[in-house]
Tab-separated table of C-alpha atoms in Angstrom:
chain	number	residue	atom	x	y	z
M	1	MET	CA	122.331	110.419	97.295
M	2	ILE	CA	122.621	106.738	98.093
M	3	ALA	CA	125.636	104.914	96.687
M	4	THR	CA	125.229	102.372	93.923
M	5	ILE	CA	125.882	98.693	94.638
M	6	ASP	CA	128.035	96.401	92.507
M	7	ILE	CA	126.316	93.215	91.416
M	8	GLU	CA	127.254	90.233	89.246
M	9	PHE	CA	124.742	87.995	87.541
M	10	THR	CA	124.179	86.298	84.222
M	11	VAL	CA	121.701	87.537	81.654
M	12	ASN	CA	120.862	85.108	78.857
M	13	GLY	CA	123.956	83.121	79.771
M	14	LYS	CA	126.365	86.066	79.615
M	15	PRO	CA	128.042	87.297	82.807
M	16	VAL	CA	127.238	90.893	83.706
M	17	ARG	CA	128.996	93.146	86.232
M	18	ILE	CA	127.220	96.370	86.883
M	19	SER	CA	126.652	98.992	89.552
M	20	VAL	CA	123.039	99.826	90.315
M	21	PRO	CA	121.172	102.176	92.649
M	22	PRO	CA	119.302	100.038	95.220
M	23	ARG	CA	115.916	101.371	94.168
M	24	MET	CA	116.316	100.379	90.502
M	25	THR	CA	113.976	97.538	89.540
M	26	LEU	CA	115.306	94.559	87.633
M	27	VAL	CA	113.279	95.457	84.552
M	28	ASP	CA	114.681	99.000	84.486
M	29	CYS	CA	118.183	97.578	84.812
M	30	LEU	CA	117.594	95.127	81.950
M	31	ARG	CA	116.090	97.773	79.671
M	32	ASP	CA	117.985	100.937	80.524
M	33	MET	CA	121.410	99.670	81.552
M	34	LEU	CA	121.733	96.479	79.498
M	35	GLY	CA	119.709	97.563	76.458
M	36	LEU	CA	117.441	94.502	76.608
M	37	THR	CA	114.173	96.208	75.722
M	38	GLY	CA	112.284	92.985	75.001
M	39	SER	CA	110.886	92.902	78.539
M	40	HIS	CA	108.103	95.450	78.539
M	41	ILE	CA	106.922	97.703	81.331
M	42	GLY	CA	103.145	97.770	81.512
M	43	CYS	CA	101.729	98.531	84.923
M	44	GLU	CA	104.948	98.632	86.953
M	45	HIS	CA	103.185	97.228	89.992
M	46	GLY	CA	102.881	93.518	89.347
M	47	VAL	CA	99.508	93.228	87.684
M	48	CYS	CA	100.042	92.925	83.917
M	49	GLY	CA	102.916	90.449	83.512
M	50	ALA	CA	104.502	92.247	80.517
M	51	CYS	CA	107.865	92.354	82.335
M	52	SER	CA	108.021	88.596	83.076
M	53	VAL	CA	111.527	87.125	82.963
M	54	MET	CA	113.054	83.879	84.219
M	55	LEU	CA	114.996	84.126	87.460
M	56	ASP	CA	116.958	80.935	88.072
M	57	ARG	CA	114.736	79.230	85.499
M	58	VAL	CA	111.330	80.185	86.899
M	59	PRO	CA	109.157	83.054	85.660
M	60	ILE	CA	108.858	86.117	87.873
M	61	ARG	CA	107.780	89.721	87.444
M	62	SER	CA	110.876	91.865	86.979
M	63	CYS	CA	109.083	95.038	88.123
M	64	LEU	CA	108.581	93.447	91.567
M	65	MET	CA	112.215	92.930	92.297
M	66	PHE	CA	115.127	95.297	92.700
M	67	ALA	CA	118.144	94.666	90.476
M	68	VAL	CA	120.412	94.350	93.548
M	69	GLN	CA	118.424	91.260	94.521
M	70	ALA	CA	119.476	89.515	91.290
M	71	ASP	CA	123.107	89.478	92.461
M	72	GLY	CA	124.381	85.946	91.781
M	73	ALA	CA	121.259	84.855	89.895
M	74	ALA	CA	120.718	83.662	86.337
M	75	VAL	CA	118.235	85.823	84.437
M	76	THR	CA	116.716	84.885	81.092
M	77	THR	CA	114.765	87.502	79.187
M	78	VAL	CA	112.656	87.036	76.072
M	79	GLU	CA	115.840	87.750	74.080
M	80	GLY	CA	117.312	84.589	75.611
M	81	LEU	CA	114.580	82.254	74.423
M	82	GLU	CA	115.899	82.001	70.857
M	83	GLY	CA	118.490	79.395	69.907
M	84	PRO	CA	122.223	80.229	69.928
M	85	ASP	CA	122.085	80.595	66.131
M	86	GLY	CA	119.364	83.218	66.411
M	87	LYS	CA	116.658	80.797	65.318
M	88	LEU	CA	113.250	81.219	66.958
M	89	SER	CA	112.471	78.695	69.693
M	90	PRO	CA	109.648	76.197	69.028
M	91	LEU	CA	107.405	78.331	71.252
M	92	GLN	CA	108.252	81.539	69.380
M	93	GLU	CA	107.759	79.708	66.085
M	94	ALA	CA	104.302	78.552	67.227
M	95	PHE	CA	103.366	82.125	68.268
M	96	TRP	CA	104.333	83.187	64.725
M	97	ASP	CA	102.350	80.390	63.082
M	98	CYS	CA	99.210	80.933	65.190
M	99	HIS	CA	99.428	84.725	64.972
M	100	ALA	CA	99.388	84.782	68.764
M	101	MET	CA	99.936	88.531	68.958
M	102	GLN	CA	98.188	91.652	67.900
M	103	CYS	CA	99.901	94.790	69.195
M	104	GLY	CA	102.726	92.694	70.654
M	105	TYR	CA	102.972	94.506	73.962
M	106	CYS	CA	102.191	91.457	76.114
M	107	THR	CA	104.070	89.014	73.870
M	108	PRO	CA	107.441	88.918	75.686
M	109	GLY	CA	105.705	88.273	79.002
M	110	MET	CA	103.396	85.679	77.451
M	111	LEU	CA	106.387	83.867	75.919
M	112	VAL	CA	108.225	83.783	79.243
M	113	ALA	CA	105.127	82.636	81.165
M	114	ALA	CA	104.452	79.944	78.550
M	115	GLN	CA	108.079	78.790	78.475
M	116	GLY	CA	107.963	78.501	82.274
M	117	LEU	CA	104.895	76.300	81.970
M	118	LEU	CA	106.361	74.061	79.246
M	119	ASP	CA	109.640	73.633	81.151
M	120	GLU	CA	107.661	72.301	84.101
M	121	ASN	CA	104.840	70.552	82.278
M	122	PRO	CA	105.553	69.493	78.660
M	123	THR	CA	101.971	68.297	78.080
M	124	PRO	CA	99.704	70.991	79.556
M	125	THR	CA	95.946	70.847	79.146
M	126	SER	CA	94.099	73.855	77.837
M	127	ALA	CA	93.014	74.644	81.415
M	128	GLU	CA	96.614	74.482	82.651
M	129	ILE	CA	97.698	76.833	79.869
M	130	ARG	CA	94.961	79.301	80.810
M	131	GLU	CA	96.010	79.049	84.445
M	132	ALA	CA	99.670	79.710	83.552
M	133	ILE	CA	98.906	82.811	81.481
M	134	SER	CA	96.196	84.088	83.854
M	135	SER	CA	98.979	86.250	85.279
M	136	ASN	CA	99.461	88.105	82.005
M	137	LEU	CA	97.106	90.659	80.496
M	138	CYS	CA	96.673	90.988	76.723
M	139	ARG	CA	95.174	94.410	76.098
M	140	CYS	CA	94.036	93.266	72.625
M	141	THR	CA	92.264	90.305	74.311
M	142	GLY	CA	93.780	87.868	71.805
M	143	TYR	CA	94.039	85.079	74.340
M	144	GLN	CA	92.592	82.316	72.178
M	145	GLN	CA	95.474	82.321	69.674
M	146	ILE	CA	97.973	82.465	72.522
M	147	VAL	CA	96.467	79.330	74.053
M	148	GLU	CA	96.502	77.629	70.646
M	149	ALA	CA	100.128	78.615	70.064
M	150	ILE	CA	101.213	77.141	73.394
M	151	GLN	CA	99.319	73.938	72.611
M	152	LEU	CA	100.972	73.772	69.192
M	153	ALA	CA	104.428	74.370	70.674
M	154	ALA	CA	103.884	71.611	73.243
M	155	GLN	CA	102.746	69.221	70.520
M	156	ARG	CA	105.728	69.987	68.278
M	157	MET	CA	108.237	69.792	71.104
M	158	ASN	CA	106.864	66.409	72.177
M	159	GLU	CA	106.976	65.103	68.613
M	160	GLY	CA	110.482	66.490	68.260
M	161	VAL	CA	109.499	68.017	64.939
M	162	ASP	CA	111.485	70.941	63.596
M	163	HIS	CA	109.179	73.197	61.583
M	164	ALA	CA	111.606	76.009	61.003
K	1	MET	CA	105.955	104.647	89.906
K	2	LYS	CA	109.544	104.375	91.108
K	3	ALA	CA	110.431	103.621	94.711
K	4	ALA	CA	111.986	106.375	96.782
K	5	GLU	CA	115.652	105.996	97.693
K	6	PHE	CA	116.585	103.576	100.442
K	7	GLU	CA	119.641	101.950	101.887
K	8	TYR	CA	119.874	98.245	101.126
K	9	PHE	CA	121.021	95.568	103.563
K	10	ARG	CA	121.304	91.864	102.866
K	11	PRO	CA	121.914	89.866	106.042
K	12	THR	CA	122.662	86.152	105.701
K	13	THR	CA	121.764	85.115	109.248
K	14	LEU	CA	118.695	85.628	111.397
K	15	ASP	CA	120.770	87.183	114.184
K	16	GLU	CA	122.162	89.743	111.790
K	17	ALA	CA	118.664	90.570	110.495
K	18	CYS	CA	117.270	90.917	114.045
K	19	GLY	CA	120.162	93.244	114.883
K	20	LEU	CA	119.613	95.417	111.811
K	21	LEU	CA	115.886	95.621	112.487
K	22	ALA	CA	116.289	96.402	116.185
K	23	ASP	CA	118.768	99.213	115.664
K	24	THR	CA	116.420	102.112	116.312
K	25	GLY	CA	118.862	104.711	117.576
K	26	ASP	CA	117.721	107.126	114.847
K	27	ASP	CA	114.499	107.976	113.043
K	28	ALA	CA	115.102	105.526	110.211
K	29	ASP	CA	112.133	103.558	108.904
K	30	ARG	CA	113.358	99.955	108.735
K	31	CYS	CA	111.453	97.417	106.717
K	32	LEU	CA	111.988	93.742	105.867
K	33	LEU	CA	111.908	92.667	102.238
K	34	ALA	CA	110.849	89.043	101.700
K	35	GLY	CA	109.151	88.083	98.414
K	36	GLY	CA	108.308	91.721	97.744
K	37	GLN	CA	105.115	90.961	95.846
K	38	THR	CA	103.171	93.490	97.916
K	39	LEU	CA	105.928	95.662	99.394
K	40	VAL	CA	107.613	96.499	96.069
K	41	PRO	CA	104.408	97.811	94.437
K	42	MET	CA	103.634	99.731	97.646
K	43	MET	CA	107.096	101.280	97.418
K	44	ALA	CA	106.600	102.033	93.717
K	45	MET	CA	103.369	103.850	94.561
K	46	ARG	CA	105.140	105.563	97.495
K	47	LEU	CA	102.604	104.113	99.926
K	48	ALA	CA	105.651	102.670	101.672
K	49	ARG	CA	108.885	104.665	101.908
K	50	PRO	CA	111.322	102.709	104.065
K	51	THR	CA	114.680	104.400	104.462
K	52	HIS	CA	116.384	101.080	105.283
K	53	LEU	CA	115.373	97.958	103.390
K	54	ILE	CA	116.530	94.682	104.932
K	55	ASP	CA	116.436	91.913	102.332
K	56	ILE	CA	115.908	88.593	104.158
K	57	ASN	CA	115.881	86.400	101.027
K	58	ARG	CA	119.389	85.019	101.633
K	59	ILE	CA	118.737	83.785	105.178
K	60	THR	CA	118.692	79.991	104.884
K	61	GLU	CA	117.245	79.604	108.415
K	62	LEU	CA	113.978	81.010	107.059
K	63	GLN	CA	113.666	78.427	104.286
K	64	GLY	CA	112.203	74.951	104.067
K	65	ILE	CA	109.426	72.574	105.025
K	66	ARG	CA	109.861	70.126	107.897
K	67	ASP	CA	107.508	67.229	108.573
K	68	LEU	CA	107.422	66.723	112.361
K	69	GLY	CA	104.703	64.070	112.307
K	70	GLY	CA	101.934	65.757	114.252
K	71	SER	CA	102.771	69.109	112.696
K	72	VAL	CA	104.527	70.629	109.708
K	73	GLU	CA	106.858	73.593	110.089
K	74	ILE	CA	107.276	75.952	107.180
K	75	GLY	CA	110.062	78.528	107.183
K	76	ALA	CA	108.502	81.975	106.809
K	77	GLY	CA	110.725	82.760	103.820
K	78	THR	CA	109.732	79.654	101.856
K	79	ARG	CA	108.303	80.530	98.451
K	80	GLN	CA	104.592	79.896	98.057
K	81	ARG	CA	105.214	77.887	94.890
K	82	ALA	CA	107.726	75.646	96.674
K	83	VAL	CA	105.174	74.885	99.390
K	84	GLU	CA	102.475	74.276	96.782
K	85	LYS	CA	104.656	71.740	94.942
K	86	ASP	CA	105.984	69.951	98.019
K	87	PRO	CA	104.414	66.492	98.530
K	88	ILE	CA	104.403	67.076	102.321
K	89	THR	CA	101.900	69.902	101.817
K	90	ARG	CA	99.518	67.746	99.804
K	91	ARG	CA	99.812	64.790	102.180
K	92	LYS	CA	99.749	66.558	105.536
K	93	LEU	CA	98.211	70.001	104.906
K	94	PRO	CA	95.553	69.456	102.241
K	95	LEU	CA	93.711	72.681	103.136
K	96	LEU	CA	96.854	74.743	102.498
K	97	ALA	CA	97.464	72.759	99.298
K	98	ALA	CA	93.920	73.588	98.149
K	99	ALA	CA	94.281	77.293	98.975
K	100	LEU	CA	97.726	77.974	97.474
K	101	PRO	CA	96.711	77.797	93.786
K	102	HIS	CA	94.409	80.764	94.510
K	103	VAL	CA	97.300	82.888	95.816
K	104	GLY	CA	98.325	85.220	92.993
K	105	HIS	CA	99.851	83.598	89.926
K	106	HIS	CA	102.814	81.347	89.077
K	107	GLN	CA	105.087	84.374	88.715
K	108	THR	CA	104.098	85.898	92.036
K	109	ARG	CA	104.102	82.553	93.893
K	110	ASN	CA	107.632	81.946	92.611
K	111	ARG	CA	108.711	84.974	94.685
K	112	GLY	CA	106.021	85.473	97.324
K	113	THR	CA	106.580	83.815	100.686
K	114	VAL	CA	104.258	82.091	103.140
K	115	GLY	CA	105.398	84.291	106.020
K	116	GLY	CA	105.155	87.479	103.988
K	117	SER	CA	101.484	86.855	103.327
K	118	ILE	CA	100.792	86.158	107.005
K	119	VAL	CA	102.529	89.268	108.347
K	120	LEU	CA	100.709	91.412	105.803
K	121	GLY	CA	97.452	90.101	107.290
K	122	ASP	CA	95.169	90.991	104.399
K	123	ALA	CA	91.603	89.954	105.265
K	124	SER	CA	91.119	88.614	101.729
K	125	ALA	CA	94.367	86.663	101.516
K	126	GLU	CA	94.286	82.868	101.486
K	127	ILE	CA	97.355	81.960	103.565
K	128	PRO	CA	96.347	84.009	106.652
K	129	LEU	CA	92.891	82.408	106.426
K	130	VAL	CA	94.323	78.877	106.340
K	131	ALA	CA	96.660	79.729	109.246
K	132	LEU	CA	93.630	80.927	111.218
K	133	ILE	CA	91.374	77.976	110.332
K	134	LEU	CA	94.060	75.473	111.389
K	135	ASN	CA	95.174	77.783	114.244
K	136	ALA	CA	98.824	77.579	113.271
K	137	THR	CA	101.573	78.483	115.725
K	138	LEU	CA	103.650	81.477	114.660
K	139	ILE	CA	107.262	81.544	115.813
K	140	ILE	CA	108.652	85.051	116.110
K	141	HIS	CA	112.228	86.165	116.707
K	142	ARG	CA	113.617	89.528	117.763
K	143	ARG	CA	117.034	90.661	118.961
K	144	ASP	CA	116.360	89.840	122.580
K	145	GLY	CA	114.318	86.681	122.282
K	146	ARG	CA	111.909	84.267	120.689
K	147	ARG	CA	108.229	83.718	121.305
K	148	GLU	CA	105.346	81.667	119.979
K	149	THR	CA	101.867	82.950	119.366
K	150	MET	CA	98.731	81.415	117.886
K	151	ALA	CA	97.169	82.537	114.616
K	152	ASP	CA	93.917	82.919	116.580
K	153	GLY	CA	94.337	86.466	117.906
K	154	PHE	CA	97.252	87.378	115.619
K	155	PHE	CA	95.140	89.202	113.034
K	156	GLU	CA	93.964	92.348	114.811
K	157	GLY	CA	92.479	94.543	112.100
K	158	PRO	CA	92.803	95.509	108.436
K	159	MET	CA	96.450	94.731	107.568
K	160	MET	CA	97.241	94.838	111.292
K	161	THR	CA	98.759	91.990	113.253
K	162	ALA	CA	100.165	91.358	116.711
K	163	LEU	CA	103.687	91.752	115.324
K	164	GLU	CA	105.720	94.412	117.193
K	165	PRO	CA	108.446	96.608	115.687
K	166	GLY	CA	111.650	94.549	115.631
K	167	ASP	CA	109.810	91.219	115.278
K	168	ILE	CA	110.562	88.743	112.504
K	169	LEU	CA	108.135	85.894	111.812
K	170	THR	CA	110.481	82.968	111.232
K	171	THR	CA	108.396	79.776	111.199
K	172	ILE	CA	104.760	78.769	110.858
K	173	ARG	CA	103.842	75.485	112.519
K	174	PHE	CA	100.677	73.963	111.118
K	175	PRO	CA	98.965	71.181	113.095
K	176	VAL	CA	98.287	67.973	111.149
K	177	TRP	CA	94.913	66.317	111.693
K	178	ASP	CA	94.781	62.557	112.275
K	179	GLY	CA	92.274	60.056	110.989
K	180	THR	CA	89.611	60.439	108.361
K	181	THR	CA	89.723	64.048	107.252
K	182	GLY	CA	88.656	66.101	104.288
K	183	SER	CA	89.237	69.704	103.340
K	184	ALA	CA	88.346	72.173	100.620
K	185	PHE	CA	88.853	75.809	99.726
K	186	HIS	CA	86.697	77.970	97.458
K	187	GLU	CA	86.645	81.622	96.497
K	188	VAL	CA	85.258	84.166	94.084
K	189	ALA	CA	87.667	86.720	92.613
K	190	PRO	CA	87.437	89.203	89.728
K	191	ARG	CA	90.240	87.325	87.946
K	192	LYS	CA	91.844	83.998	88.900
K	193	GLY	CA	94.695	84.874	91.220
K	194	ASP	CA	93.360	88.258	92.301
K	195	TYR	CA	92.528	88.862	95.924
K	196	ALA	CA	89.316	87.051	96.809
K	197	LEU	CA	86.077	88.992	97.112
K	198	VAL	CA	84.941	86.190	99.403
K	199	SER	CA	86.753	82.964	100.253
K	200	ALA	CA	85.924	79.977	102.430
K	201	GLY	CA	87.930	77.046	103.721
K	202	ALA	CA	86.772	74.011	105.660
K	203	GLN	CA	88.376	70.970	107.190
K	204	VAL	CA	86.402	68.163	108.845
K	205	ALA	CA	87.318	64.921	110.616
K	206	LEU	CA	84.947	61.959	110.851
K	207	ASP	CA	84.969	58.948	113.156
K	208	ALA	CA	84.443	55.358	111.957
K	209	ASN	CA	80.658	55.838	112.005
K	210	GLY	CA	80.855	58.943	109.874
K	211	THR	CA	80.099	61.326	112.736
K	212	CYS	CA	81.865	64.670	112.561
K	213	ILE	CA	84.369	64.818	115.420
K	214	ARG	CA	86.155	67.997	114.404
K	215	ALA	CA	85.392	70.921	112.107
K	216	ALA	CA	87.338	74.080	111.291
K	217	ILE	CA	85.764	76.659	109.038
K	218	GLY	CA	86.690	80.191	108.090
K	219	VAL	CA	85.966	82.943	105.599
K	220	GLY	CA	88.023	85.718	104.019
K	221	GLY	CA	86.915	89.098	102.685
K	222	CYS	CA	84.040	89.176	105.146
K	223	ALA	CA	85.430	91.263	108.019
K	224	PRO	CA	88.476	93.443	108.804
K	225	THR	CA	90.420	90.211	109.397
K	226	PRO	CA	90.086	86.607	108.261
K	227	LEU	CA	87.285	85.089	110.318
K	228	ARG	CA	86.745	81.706	111.922
K	229	LEU	CA	83.109	80.552	112.066
K	230	GLN	CA	82.979	78.890	115.476
K	231	ALA	CA	79.160	78.806	115.548
K	232	VAL	CA	79.012	76.807	112.317
K	233	GLU	CA	81.679	74.419	113.597
K	234	ASP	CA	79.714	73.890	116.825
K	235	ALA	CA	76.581	73.043	114.852
K	236	LEU	CA	78.422	70.255	113.006
K	237	VAL	CA	80.583	68.551	115.620
K	238	GLY	CA	78.966	65.451	117.095
K	239	GLN	CA	76.528	65.127	114.196
K	240	ARG	CA	76.282	62.953	111.131
K	241	LEU	CA	76.714	65.465	108.347
K	242	THR	CA	73.841	65.504	105.906
K	243	ASP	CA	73.043	68.061	103.246
K	244	ALA	CA	70.110	69.244	105.376
K	245	LEU	CA	72.264	69.657	108.490
K	246	ILE	CA	74.882	71.632	106.535
K	247	THR	CA	72.191	73.901	105.071
K	248	GLN	CA	70.922	74.527	108.595
K	249	ALA	CA	74.417	75.103	109.998
K	250	ILE	CA	75.340	77.743	107.421
K	251	ALA	CA	72.092	79.698	107.835
K	252	PRO	CA	73.540	82.131	110.435
K	253	VAL	CA	76.660	82.916	108.329
K	254	PRO	CA	75.356	86.272	106.988
K	255	ASP	CA	74.912	87.432	110.597
K	256	LEU	CA	78.314	86.179	111.722
K	257	ILE	CA	80.247	88.274	109.223
K	258	ASP	CA	80.829	92.004	108.886
K	259	PRO	CA	81.748	92.664	105.250
K	260	GLU	CA	82.394	96.034	103.648
K	261	SER	CA	81.478	97.171	100.159
K	262	SER	CA	84.158	97.694	97.543
K	263	VAL	CA	84.089	98.623	93.885
K	264	HIS	CA	84.027	94.921	92.965
K	265	ALA	CA	81.500	93.598	95.482
K	266	SER	CA	78.909	95.122	97.783
K	267	ALA	CA	78.538	94.038	101.388
K	268	ALA	CA	75.161	92.535	100.415
K	269	TYR	CA	76.817	90.438	97.712
K	270	ARG	CA	79.425	89.192	100.166
K	271	ARG	CA	76.678	88.244	102.625
K	272	ARG	CA	75.038	86.175	99.907
K	273	ALA	CA	78.251	84.625	98.594
K	274	ALA	CA	79.779	83.671	101.961
K	275	PRO	CA	77.245	80.988	103.002
K	276	GLN	CA	77.303	79.510	99.503
K	277	LEU	CA	81.078	79.198	99.531
K	278	VAL	CA	81.063	77.757	103.060
K	279	GLN	CA	78.466	75.208	101.972
K	280	ARG	CA	80.485	74.269	98.882
K	281	ALA	CA	83.668	73.927	100.938
K	282	LEU	CA	81.890	71.777	103.542
K	283	LEU	CA	80.277	69.479	100.979
K	284	ASP	CA	83.592	69.015	99.156
K	285	ALA	CA	85.464	68.443	102.418
K	286	LEU	CA	82.871	65.880	103.398
K	287	SER	CA	83.025	64.004	100.106
K	288	GLU	CA	86.816	63.955	100.371
K	289	ALA	CA	86.590	62.487	103.864
K	290	ARG	CA	84.088	59.826	102.801
K	291	PRO	CA	85.852	57.387	100.492
């Protein structure tokens, strides 16, 4: 039995100190040890994107990283996208308005991938949106509404309009 | 789909990493962990079961892009996305800049490293192909020394390279071409960001009269390793490049490659696609070179 390793990192802005077995992936740590079940496990080998989270503000696949590697990092999960008052973010609001989900399994990963895009590029073209979510599979194939939702979110964020 | 147990090491210096990797006094299976975008899934599927995992992500000596004028050095541990976004890449290494958006996706490029892709040596991967086309210099460290080797000859077979046990690829030095140059990279893949079924990259240099003075062309997914197409290059250098000449030069491509069939593409398909992609890359490289 290999000893666990103590790590410290922040998850959605809150400091976490935890002891993990080296082989535990970040997504398993988030879900099973921290109770953050928003990040979904789809393929568990880096193909589907359902487990996407932000690591130091850029989207990554949390099934392709061991939790020990997150020592010292800042992780944001889908649970961290909402405002401090629990209000949906403009992107989440736009997903709601455009009905950009069917079964919902890919939604957390789509939101993280899209937030990563908007953080870097506030005015993405439709092609850039498709490129950014090309990493994430929607098993319901509802991509069109997802693209529309991201476009709507970008438009609202640039206008500074609060639709909530 | 969970990795087998391993012991985890996180060196912060290259010397420390070389020492950990070289320590072979037992039957431990030591493995370096860089971006992990291939190794971690292989471990999850138990295709790789290292007993000692040496995480090299905190070694600052392996990070960064340095413009040396006639060449650009990229630390092996530099993230693919960082290289893609760096203005030095676009200005000095346009072929690499054109290829990087095809490497996986934003999420995987945010973790995956340039060196990791090269040491994996996948015949369909874009970064090894660009390293081969430009004949990059690979700088390798081990506990008892440092050596340099050329990308030409480094890729020995399917996922096999000239790297020896105990070696760490630390830097990739890409030559920068002077003068009037153009480059382009094209591929076909089942999904954007997947491994290419067939890929092609080309870089050309023209003199003041528009004559081709240098050409470097290669294809991926067409042999057990990435492949440079010397015969096509030879047919172009010294000539004024016309559409007709390019069509003639790419004619032997199906005979220069040795593709295999896979579930996504037959060998016959790859033989048809390769010359088309080479032609497209050459025409685009040429139009980039001609203002």
